[in-house]
Amino acid sequence: MNRQRAQEIAQSADMKNVTYNGKQIYIQHVSEQNETARVFALDDTENEFDAQLAQLNEKSGG
């Protein structure tokens, strides 16, 4: 995922279907310097971690 799209998703009020390693995640913040995003899995909201933007995938709703 590119940085611009990750930032749009992080700032959006709508939930987007974004996955990391097959798990649906929520993007909290995007780091421009590191090309990472602070995220947590929706099924494990207490476990925040940094993920490479290249590893994030957005699935279209359908």
PDB file of C-alpha atoms in Angstrom:
ATOM      1  CA  MET A   1       0.000   0.000   0.000  1.00  0.00           C
ATOM      2  CA  ASN A   2       1.343   3.449  -0.729  1.00  0.00           C
ATOM      3  CA  ARG A   3       1.831   6.035   2.019  1.00  0.00           C
ATOM      4  CA  GLN A   4      -0.812   8.425   0.642  1.00  0.00           C
ATOM      5  CA  ARG A   5      -3.542   5.755   0.720  1.00  0.00           C
ATOM      6  CA  ALA A   6      -2.512   4.570   4.184  1.00  0.00           C
ATOM      7  CA  GLN A   7      -2.791   8.140   5.479  1.00  0.00           C
ATOM      8  CA  GLU A   8      -6.226   8.534   3.879  1.00  0.00           C
ATOM      9  CA  ILE A   9      -7.415   5.355   5.576  1.00  0.00           C
ATOM     10  CA  ALA A  10      -5.944   6.365   8.945  1.00  0.00           C
ATOM     11  CA  GLN A  11      -7.776   9.711   8.787  1.00  0.00           C
ATOM     12  CA  SER A  12     -11.052   8.286   7.494  1.00  0.00           C
ATOM     13  CA  ALA A  13     -14.046   7.899   9.789  1.00  0.00           C
ATOM     14  CA  ASP A  14     -15.089   4.829   7.794  1.00  0.00           C
ATOM     15  CA  MET A  15     -13.675   1.389   8.521  1.00  0.00           C
ATOM     16  CA  LYS A  16     -11.702   0.008   5.593  1.00  0.00           C
ATOM     17  CA  ASN A  17     -10.905  -3.633   4.920  1.00  0.00           C
ATOM     18  CA  VAL A  18      -7.123  -3.617   5.329  1.00  0.00           C
ATOM     19  CA  THR A  19      -5.129  -6.757   6.062  1.00  0.00           C
ATOM     20  CA  TYR A  20      -1.624  -7.552   7.263  1.00  0.00           C
ATOM     21  CA  ASN A  21      -0.442 -11.169   7.035  1.00  0.00           C
ATOM     22  CA  GLY A  22      -4.036 -12.217   6.394  1.00  0.00           C
ATOM     23  CA  LYS A  23      -5.460 -10.517   9.494  1.00  0.00           C
ATOM     24  CA  GLN A  24      -7.767  -7.527   9.343  1.00  0.00           C
ATOM     25  CA  ILE A  25      -6.084  -4.517  10.936  1.00  0.00           C
ATOM     26  CA  TYR A  26      -6.816  -0.916  11.901  1.00  0.00           C
ATOM     27  CA  ILE A  27      -4.317   1.800  10.905  1.00  0.00           C
ATOM     28  CA  GLN A  28      -3.729   4.300  13.707  1.00  0.00           C
ATOM     29  CA  HIS A  29      -0.874   6.391  12.345  1.00  0.00           C
ATOM     30  CA  VAL A  30       1.468   6.452   9.354  1.00  0.00           C
ATOM     31  CA  SER A  31       5.180   7.234   9.718  1.00  0.00           C
ATOM     32  CA  GLU A  32       6.427   9.023   6.622  1.00  0.00           C
ATOM     33  CA  GLN A  33      10.096   8.618   7.574  1.00  0.00           C
ATOM     34  CA  ASN A  34       9.997   4.857   8.083  1.00  0.00           C
ATOM     35  CA  GLU A  35       7.322   3.861   5.534  1.00  0.00           C
ATOM     36  CA  THR A  36       5.513   2.081   8.370  1.00  0.00           C
ATOM     37  CA  ALA A  37       2.106   2.306  10.002  1.00  0.00           C
ATOM     38  CA  ARG A  38       1.131   1.861  13.641  1.00  0.00           C
ATOM     39  CA  VAL A  39      -1.605  -0.774  13.545  1.00  0.00           C
ATOM     40  CA  PHE A  40      -3.469  -3.367  15.581  1.00  0.00           C
ATOM     41  CA  ALA A  41      -5.401  -6.463  14.589  1.00  0.00           C
ATOM     42  CA  LEU A  42      -9.159  -6.137  15.014  1.00  0.00           C
ATOM     43  CA  ASP A  43      -9.212  -9.406  16.931  1.00  0.00           C
ATOM     44  CA  ASP A  44      -6.370  -8.263  19.248  1.00  0.00           C
ATOM     45  CA  THR A  45      -6.862  -4.545  19.897  1.00  0.00           C
ATOM     46  CA  GLU A  46      -4.392  -4.466  22.810  1.00  0.00           C
ATOM     47  CA  ASN A  47      -1.420  -5.536  20.671  1.00  0.00           C
ATOM     48  CA  GLU A  48      -0.220  -2.508  18.686  1.00  0.00           C
ATOM     49  CA  PHE A  49       2.752  -2.856  16.355  1.00  0.00           C
ATOM     50  CA  ASP A  50       4.510  -1.198  13.434  1.00  0.00           C
ATOM     51  CA  ALA A  51       3.961  -2.737  10.003  1.00  0.00           C
ATOM     52  CA  GLN A  52       5.712  -1.974   6.722  1.00  0.00           C
ATOM     53  CA  LEU A  53       3.328  -0.166   4.355  1.00  0.00           C
ATOM     54  CA  ALA A  54       4.342  -2.564   1.576  1.00  0.00           C
ATOM     55  CA  GLN A  55       2.871  -5.413   3.651  1.00  0.00           C
ATOM     56  CA  LEU A  56      -0.583  -3.807   4.005  1.00  0.00           C
ATOM     57  CA  ASN A  57      -3.336  -4.794   1.587  1.00  0.00           C
ATOM     58  CA  GLU A  58      -6.687  -3.130   1.031  1.00  0.00           C
ATOM     59  CA  LYS A  59      -9.504  -5.364  -0.118  1.00  0.00           C
ATOM     60  CA  SER A  60     -12.440  -3.850  -1.904  1.00  0.00           C
ATOM     61  CA  GLY A  61     -15.742  -4.305  -0.135  1.00  0.00           C
ATOM     62  CA  GLY A  62     -18.148  -6.460  -1.965  1.00  0.00           C
TER      63      GLY A  62
END
